[in-house]
Tab-separated table of C-alpha atoms in Angstrom:
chain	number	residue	atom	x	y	z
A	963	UNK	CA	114.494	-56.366	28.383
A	964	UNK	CA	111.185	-55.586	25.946
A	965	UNK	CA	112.037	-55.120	22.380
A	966	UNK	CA	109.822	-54.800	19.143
A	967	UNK	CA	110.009	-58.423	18.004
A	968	UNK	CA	107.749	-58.000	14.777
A	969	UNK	CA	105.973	-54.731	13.475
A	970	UNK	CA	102.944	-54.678	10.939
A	971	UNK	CA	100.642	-52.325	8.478
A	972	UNK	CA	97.511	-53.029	7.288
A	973	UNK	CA	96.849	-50.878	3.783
A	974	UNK	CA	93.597	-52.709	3.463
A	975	UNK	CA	90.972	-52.600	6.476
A	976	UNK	CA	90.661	-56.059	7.510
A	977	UNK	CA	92.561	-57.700	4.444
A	978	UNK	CA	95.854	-59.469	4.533
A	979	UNK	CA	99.064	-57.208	6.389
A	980	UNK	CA	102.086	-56.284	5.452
A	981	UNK	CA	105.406	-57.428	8.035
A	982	UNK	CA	108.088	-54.963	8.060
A	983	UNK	CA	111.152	-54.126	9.270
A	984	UNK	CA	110.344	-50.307	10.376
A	985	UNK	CA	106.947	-48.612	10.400
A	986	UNK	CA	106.769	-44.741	10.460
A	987	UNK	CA	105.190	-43.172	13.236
A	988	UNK	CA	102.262	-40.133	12.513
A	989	UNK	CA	99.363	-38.626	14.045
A	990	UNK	CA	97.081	-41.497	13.325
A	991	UNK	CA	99.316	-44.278	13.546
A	992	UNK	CA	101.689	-46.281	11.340
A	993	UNK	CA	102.020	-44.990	7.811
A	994	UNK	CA	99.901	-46.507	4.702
A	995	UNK	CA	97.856	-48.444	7.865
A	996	UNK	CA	93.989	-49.090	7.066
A	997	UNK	CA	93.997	-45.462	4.936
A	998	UNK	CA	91.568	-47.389	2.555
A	999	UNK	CA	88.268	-49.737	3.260
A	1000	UNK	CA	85.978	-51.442	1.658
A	1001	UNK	CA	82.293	-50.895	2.001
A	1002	UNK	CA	79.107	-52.281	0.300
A	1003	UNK	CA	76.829	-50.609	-1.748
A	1004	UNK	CA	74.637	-49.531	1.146
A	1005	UNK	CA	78.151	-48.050	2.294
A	1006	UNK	CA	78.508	-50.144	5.445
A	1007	UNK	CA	81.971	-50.528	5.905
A	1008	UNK	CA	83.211	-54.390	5.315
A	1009	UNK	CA	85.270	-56.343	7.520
A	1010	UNK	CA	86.476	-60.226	8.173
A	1011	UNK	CA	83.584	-60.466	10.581
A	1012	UNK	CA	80.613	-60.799	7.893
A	1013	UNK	CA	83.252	-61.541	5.021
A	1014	UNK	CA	86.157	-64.472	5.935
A	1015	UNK	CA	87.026	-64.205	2.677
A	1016	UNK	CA	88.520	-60.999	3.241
A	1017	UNK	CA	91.447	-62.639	4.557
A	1018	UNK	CA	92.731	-64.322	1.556
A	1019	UNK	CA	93.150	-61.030	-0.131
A	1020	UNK	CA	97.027	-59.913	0.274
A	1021	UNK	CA	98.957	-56.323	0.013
A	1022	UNK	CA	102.377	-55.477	-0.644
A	1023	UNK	CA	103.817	-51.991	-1.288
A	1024	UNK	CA	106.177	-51.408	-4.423
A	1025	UNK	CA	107.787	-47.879	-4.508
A	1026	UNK	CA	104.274	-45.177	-4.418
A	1027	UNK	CA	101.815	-48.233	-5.668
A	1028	UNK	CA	99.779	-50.392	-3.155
A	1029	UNK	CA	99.624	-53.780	-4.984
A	1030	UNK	CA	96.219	-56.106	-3.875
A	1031	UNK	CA	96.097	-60.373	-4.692
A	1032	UNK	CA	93.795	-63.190	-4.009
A	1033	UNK	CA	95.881	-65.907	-2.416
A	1034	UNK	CA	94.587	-68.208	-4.740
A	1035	UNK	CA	94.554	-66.335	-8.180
A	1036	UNK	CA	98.052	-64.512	-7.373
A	1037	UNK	CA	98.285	-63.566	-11.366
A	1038	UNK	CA	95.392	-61.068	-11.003
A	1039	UNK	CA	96.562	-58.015	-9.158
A	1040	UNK	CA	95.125	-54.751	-8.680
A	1041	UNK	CA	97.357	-51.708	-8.498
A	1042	UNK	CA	96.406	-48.618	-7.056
A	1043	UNK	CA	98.844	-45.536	-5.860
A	1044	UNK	CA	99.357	-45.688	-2.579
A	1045	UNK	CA	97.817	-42.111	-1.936
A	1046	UNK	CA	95.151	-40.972	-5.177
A	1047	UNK	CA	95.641	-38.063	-6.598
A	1048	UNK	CA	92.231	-38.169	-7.540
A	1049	UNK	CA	88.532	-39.937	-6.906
A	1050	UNK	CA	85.500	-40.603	-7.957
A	1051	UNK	CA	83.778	-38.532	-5.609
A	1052	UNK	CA	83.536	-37.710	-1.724
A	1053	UNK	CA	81.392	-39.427	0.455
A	1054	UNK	CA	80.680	-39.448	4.296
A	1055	UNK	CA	80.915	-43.143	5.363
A	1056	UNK	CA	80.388	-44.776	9.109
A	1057	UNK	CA	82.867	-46.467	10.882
A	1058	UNK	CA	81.076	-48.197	13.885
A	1059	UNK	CA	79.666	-44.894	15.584
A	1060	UNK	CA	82.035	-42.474	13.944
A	1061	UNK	CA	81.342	-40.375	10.667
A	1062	UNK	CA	84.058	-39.330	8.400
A	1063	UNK	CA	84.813	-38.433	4.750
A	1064	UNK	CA	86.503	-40.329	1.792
A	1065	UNK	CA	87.109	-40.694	-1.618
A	1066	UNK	CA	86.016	-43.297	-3.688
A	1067	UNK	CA	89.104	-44.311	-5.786
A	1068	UNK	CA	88.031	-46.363	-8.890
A	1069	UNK	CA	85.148	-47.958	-10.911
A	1070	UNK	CA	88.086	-50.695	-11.743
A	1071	UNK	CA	88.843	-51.150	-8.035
A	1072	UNK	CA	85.093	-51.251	-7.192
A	1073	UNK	CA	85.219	-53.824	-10.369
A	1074	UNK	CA	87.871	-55.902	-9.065
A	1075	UNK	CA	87.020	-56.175	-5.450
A	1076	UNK	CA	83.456	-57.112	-6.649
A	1077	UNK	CA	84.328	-59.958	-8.456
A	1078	UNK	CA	86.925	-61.586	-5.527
A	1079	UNK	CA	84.731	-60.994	-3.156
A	1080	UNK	CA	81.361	-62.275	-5.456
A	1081	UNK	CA	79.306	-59.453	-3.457
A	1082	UNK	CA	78.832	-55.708	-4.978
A	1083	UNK	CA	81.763	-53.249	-3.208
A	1084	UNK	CA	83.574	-49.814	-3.501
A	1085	UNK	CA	86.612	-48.972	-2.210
A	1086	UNK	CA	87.528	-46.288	-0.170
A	1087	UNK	CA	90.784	-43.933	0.520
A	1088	UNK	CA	91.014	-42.030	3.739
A	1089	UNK	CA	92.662	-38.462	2.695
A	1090	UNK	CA	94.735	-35.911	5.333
A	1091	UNK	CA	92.130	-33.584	5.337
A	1092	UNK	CA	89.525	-36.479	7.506
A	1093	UNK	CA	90.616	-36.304	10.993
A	1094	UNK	CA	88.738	-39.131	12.319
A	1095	UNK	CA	88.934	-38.936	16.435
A	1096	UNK	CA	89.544	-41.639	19.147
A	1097	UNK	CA	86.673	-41.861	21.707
A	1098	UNK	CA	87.402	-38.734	24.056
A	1099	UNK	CA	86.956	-41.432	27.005
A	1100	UNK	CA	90.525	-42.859	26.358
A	1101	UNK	CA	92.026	-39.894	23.996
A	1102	UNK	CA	94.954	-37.809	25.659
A	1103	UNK	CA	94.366	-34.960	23.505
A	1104	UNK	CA	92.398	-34.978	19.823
A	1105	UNK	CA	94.163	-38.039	18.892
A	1106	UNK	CA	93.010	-39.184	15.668
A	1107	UNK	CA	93.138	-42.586	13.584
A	1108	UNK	CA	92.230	-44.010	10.584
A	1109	UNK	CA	90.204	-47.301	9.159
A	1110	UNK	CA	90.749	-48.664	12.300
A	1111	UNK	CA	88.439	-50.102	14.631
A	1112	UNK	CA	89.102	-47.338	17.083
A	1113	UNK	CA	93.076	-46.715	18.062
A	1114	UNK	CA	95.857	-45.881	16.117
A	1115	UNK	CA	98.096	-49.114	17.074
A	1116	UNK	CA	97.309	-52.765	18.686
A	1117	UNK	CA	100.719	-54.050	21.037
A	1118	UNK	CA	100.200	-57.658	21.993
A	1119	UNK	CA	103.645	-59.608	23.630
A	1120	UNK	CA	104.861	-62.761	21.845
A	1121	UNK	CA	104.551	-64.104	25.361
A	1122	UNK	CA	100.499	-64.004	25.699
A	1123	UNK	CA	100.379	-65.327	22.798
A	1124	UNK	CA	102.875	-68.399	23.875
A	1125	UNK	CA	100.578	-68.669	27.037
A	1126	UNK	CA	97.619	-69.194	24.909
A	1127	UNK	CA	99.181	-71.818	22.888
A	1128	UNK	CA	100.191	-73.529	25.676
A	1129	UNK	CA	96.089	-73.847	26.384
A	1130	UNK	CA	95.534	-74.677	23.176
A	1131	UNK	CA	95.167	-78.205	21.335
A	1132	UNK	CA	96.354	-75.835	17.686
A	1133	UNK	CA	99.216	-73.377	17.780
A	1134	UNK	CA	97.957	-70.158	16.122
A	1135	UNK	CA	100.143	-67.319	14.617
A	1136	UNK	CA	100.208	-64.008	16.082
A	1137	UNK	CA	98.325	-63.040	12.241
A	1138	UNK	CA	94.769	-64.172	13.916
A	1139	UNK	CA	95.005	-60.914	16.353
A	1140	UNK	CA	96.395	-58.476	13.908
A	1141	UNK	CA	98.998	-56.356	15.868
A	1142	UNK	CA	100.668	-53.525	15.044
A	1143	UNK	CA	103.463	-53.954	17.374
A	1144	UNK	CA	104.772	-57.226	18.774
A	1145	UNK	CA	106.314	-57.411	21.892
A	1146	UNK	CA	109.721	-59.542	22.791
A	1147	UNK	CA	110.656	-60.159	26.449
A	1148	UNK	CA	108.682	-59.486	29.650
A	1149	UNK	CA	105.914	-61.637	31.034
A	1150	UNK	CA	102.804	-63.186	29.547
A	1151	UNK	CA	99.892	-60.108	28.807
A	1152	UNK	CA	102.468	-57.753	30.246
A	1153	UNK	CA	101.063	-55.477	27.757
A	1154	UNK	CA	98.165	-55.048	29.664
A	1155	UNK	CA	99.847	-53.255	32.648
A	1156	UNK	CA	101.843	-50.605	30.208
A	1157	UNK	CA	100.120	-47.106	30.583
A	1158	UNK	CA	102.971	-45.456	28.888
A	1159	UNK	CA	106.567	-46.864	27.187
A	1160	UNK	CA	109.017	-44.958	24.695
A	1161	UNK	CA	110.264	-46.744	21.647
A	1162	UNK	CA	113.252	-44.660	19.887
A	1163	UNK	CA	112.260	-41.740	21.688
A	1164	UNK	CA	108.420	-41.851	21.137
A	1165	UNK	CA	106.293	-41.808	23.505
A	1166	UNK	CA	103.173	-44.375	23.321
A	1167	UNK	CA	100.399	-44.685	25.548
A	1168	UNK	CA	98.509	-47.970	26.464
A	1169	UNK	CA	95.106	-46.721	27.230
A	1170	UNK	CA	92.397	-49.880	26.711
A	1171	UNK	CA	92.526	-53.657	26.152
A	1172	UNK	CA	91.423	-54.685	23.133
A	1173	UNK	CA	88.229	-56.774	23.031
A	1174	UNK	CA	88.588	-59.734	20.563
A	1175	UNK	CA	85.720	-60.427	17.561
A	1176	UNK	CA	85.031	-63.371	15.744
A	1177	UNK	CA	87.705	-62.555	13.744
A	1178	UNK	CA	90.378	-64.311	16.103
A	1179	UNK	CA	88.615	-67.333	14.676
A	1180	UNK	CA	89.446	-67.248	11.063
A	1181	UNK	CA	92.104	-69.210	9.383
A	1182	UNK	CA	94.006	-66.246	7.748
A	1183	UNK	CA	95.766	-68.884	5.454
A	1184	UNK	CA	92.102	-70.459	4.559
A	1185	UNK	CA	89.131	-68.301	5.504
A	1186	UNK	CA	88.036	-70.964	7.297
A	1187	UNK	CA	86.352	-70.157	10.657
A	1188	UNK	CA	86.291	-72.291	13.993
A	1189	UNK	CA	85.602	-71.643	17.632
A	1190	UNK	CA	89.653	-70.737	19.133
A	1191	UNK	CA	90.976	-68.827	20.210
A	1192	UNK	CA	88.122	-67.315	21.657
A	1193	UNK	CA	86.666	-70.482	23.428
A	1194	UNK	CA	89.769	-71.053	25.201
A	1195	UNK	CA	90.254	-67.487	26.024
A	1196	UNK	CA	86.940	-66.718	27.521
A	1197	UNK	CA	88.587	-68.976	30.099
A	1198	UNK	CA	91.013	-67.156	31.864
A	1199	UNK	CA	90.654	-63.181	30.075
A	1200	UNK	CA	87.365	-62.241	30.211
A	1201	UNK	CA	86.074	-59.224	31.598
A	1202	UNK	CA	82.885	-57.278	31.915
A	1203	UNK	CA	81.380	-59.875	29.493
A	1204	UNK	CA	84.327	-59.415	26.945
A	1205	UNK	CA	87.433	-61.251	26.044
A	1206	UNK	CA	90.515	-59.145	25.661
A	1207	UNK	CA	93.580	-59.902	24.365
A	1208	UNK	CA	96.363	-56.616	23.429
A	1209	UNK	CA	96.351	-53.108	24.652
A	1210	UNK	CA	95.529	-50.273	22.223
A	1211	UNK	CA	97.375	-47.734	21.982
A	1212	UNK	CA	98.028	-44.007	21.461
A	1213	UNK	CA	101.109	-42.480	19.666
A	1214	UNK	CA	102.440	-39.044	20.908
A	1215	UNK	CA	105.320	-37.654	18.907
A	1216	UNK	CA	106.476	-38.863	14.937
A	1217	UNK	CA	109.366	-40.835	13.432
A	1218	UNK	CA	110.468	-44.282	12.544
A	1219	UNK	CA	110.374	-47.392	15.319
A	1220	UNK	CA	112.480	-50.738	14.056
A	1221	UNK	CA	112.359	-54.081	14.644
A	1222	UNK	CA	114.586	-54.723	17.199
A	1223	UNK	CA	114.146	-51.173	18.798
A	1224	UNK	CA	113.815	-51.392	22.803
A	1225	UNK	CA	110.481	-50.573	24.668
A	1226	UNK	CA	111.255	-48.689	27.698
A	1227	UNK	CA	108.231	-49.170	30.444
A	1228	UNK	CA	107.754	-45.580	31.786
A	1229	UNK	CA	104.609	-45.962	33.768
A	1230	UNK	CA	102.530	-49.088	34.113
A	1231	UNK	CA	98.383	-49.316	35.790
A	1232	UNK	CA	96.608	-51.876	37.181
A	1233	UNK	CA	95.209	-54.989	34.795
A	1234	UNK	CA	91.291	-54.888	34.150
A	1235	UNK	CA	91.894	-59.184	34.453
């Protein structure tokens, strides 16, 4: 049987993630996921990949307020509502080739992310009004997402990643691949076969592996980069000149999924490896 072993949120583009119990289904994905991203002052949108350091900042959620740490200074937090009632001002920013709107939220965010970081930033809040699409090539129908690289929700199965490790000199924590959705039961990189599966009644679609970045390769405890996992999975899941690992995926319909909630395989494709 497939169950949702572990289920995460991401406030923050590519800072630390939240674990939770149940995650809320909408049209772009999980609730409160990646609605706000950093960017730099030439408003390129920041991620782990130029800035490791990116992963020692943490989020939690208390009540309507979206609370932001450094691992290593946890005394000085930043507290911002979870969605602004007002910004700064409006501004069209680029997310690899897509353009969108959002709202700057605060000279004392910009202030505080600035000086954790130690490189000029701005943060940004993704309102209801930006419907950012997926790439038509994989959409089902004007799906939309957020911050996200590109799909609403990431599904990798706690077996892959016990195949990997079982390559691997280092165990590494499902954290280095940033799921949404964690997978319980089945076969190693079953994932990768699931075209469509129902959790609590909604329907999800698996429509494209995910191709792993150098991200995969930073310490999320440390910042500290290294070669794995990506050297030892360029051996056995590469494809087309990329190395996947996960299946994005689509949501179709809203509501709540749980930890512990079974994933019923409706119709499963071929594997691109």
């Amino acid at each position: 049987m497939l169950s949702v072993s572990k289920l995460y949120i991401y406030p923050v583009k590519s800072l630390g993630g939240i674990s939770v119990s149940s995650a809320v289904v909408t049209d772009r994905g999980f609730q409160n996921d990646r609605r706000y991203m950093l960017v730099d002052m030439n408003g390129l949108f920041l991620t782990q990949r130029e800035r490791p350091a990116m992963a020692l900042l943490r989020t939690a959620i208390e009540a309507d307020e979206l609370i932001i740490w450094h691992r290593n200074k946890v005394s000085e937090k930043l507290q911002v509502p979870l969605v602004p009632e007002y910004s700064l001002s409006t501004v069209t920013v680029k997310v690899w080739d897509d353009y969108c709107e959002a709202h700057y939220v605060s000279d004392e965010a910009d202030q505080w992310f600035s000086d954790k970081l130690n490189s000029p930033c701005r943060l940004l809040y993704m309102p209801e009004s930006t419907k950012r699409v997926v790439d038509p090539a994989y959409a089902l129908k004007n799906d939309i997402t957020s911050f996200t690289d590109g799909y609403p929700v990431l599904l990798i199965g706690q077996p892959s990643l016990d195949d990997l490790n079982s390559r691997m000199e280092e165990v590494l924590p499902m954290d280095r691949f940033r799921p949404g959705i964690v997978m319980e039961g089945g076969q190693p990189f079953e994932e990768d076969t699931m075209a469509q599966f129902s959790i609590n009644d909604i329907n999800f679609y698996g429509v494209k592996l995910c191709a792993r970045c150098t991200i995969t390769t930073t310490n999320q405890e440390t910042g500290v980069t290294g070669k794995e996992p990506l050297k030892t999975l360029a051996k056995y899941r590469t494809a087309n000149n990329k190395v996947y690992f996960g299946q994005n995926v689509l949501c179709a319909g809203k509501g709540v999924i749980k930890v512990g909630d079974t994933i019923n395989s409706i119709k499963v494709k071929s594997s691109l490896i």
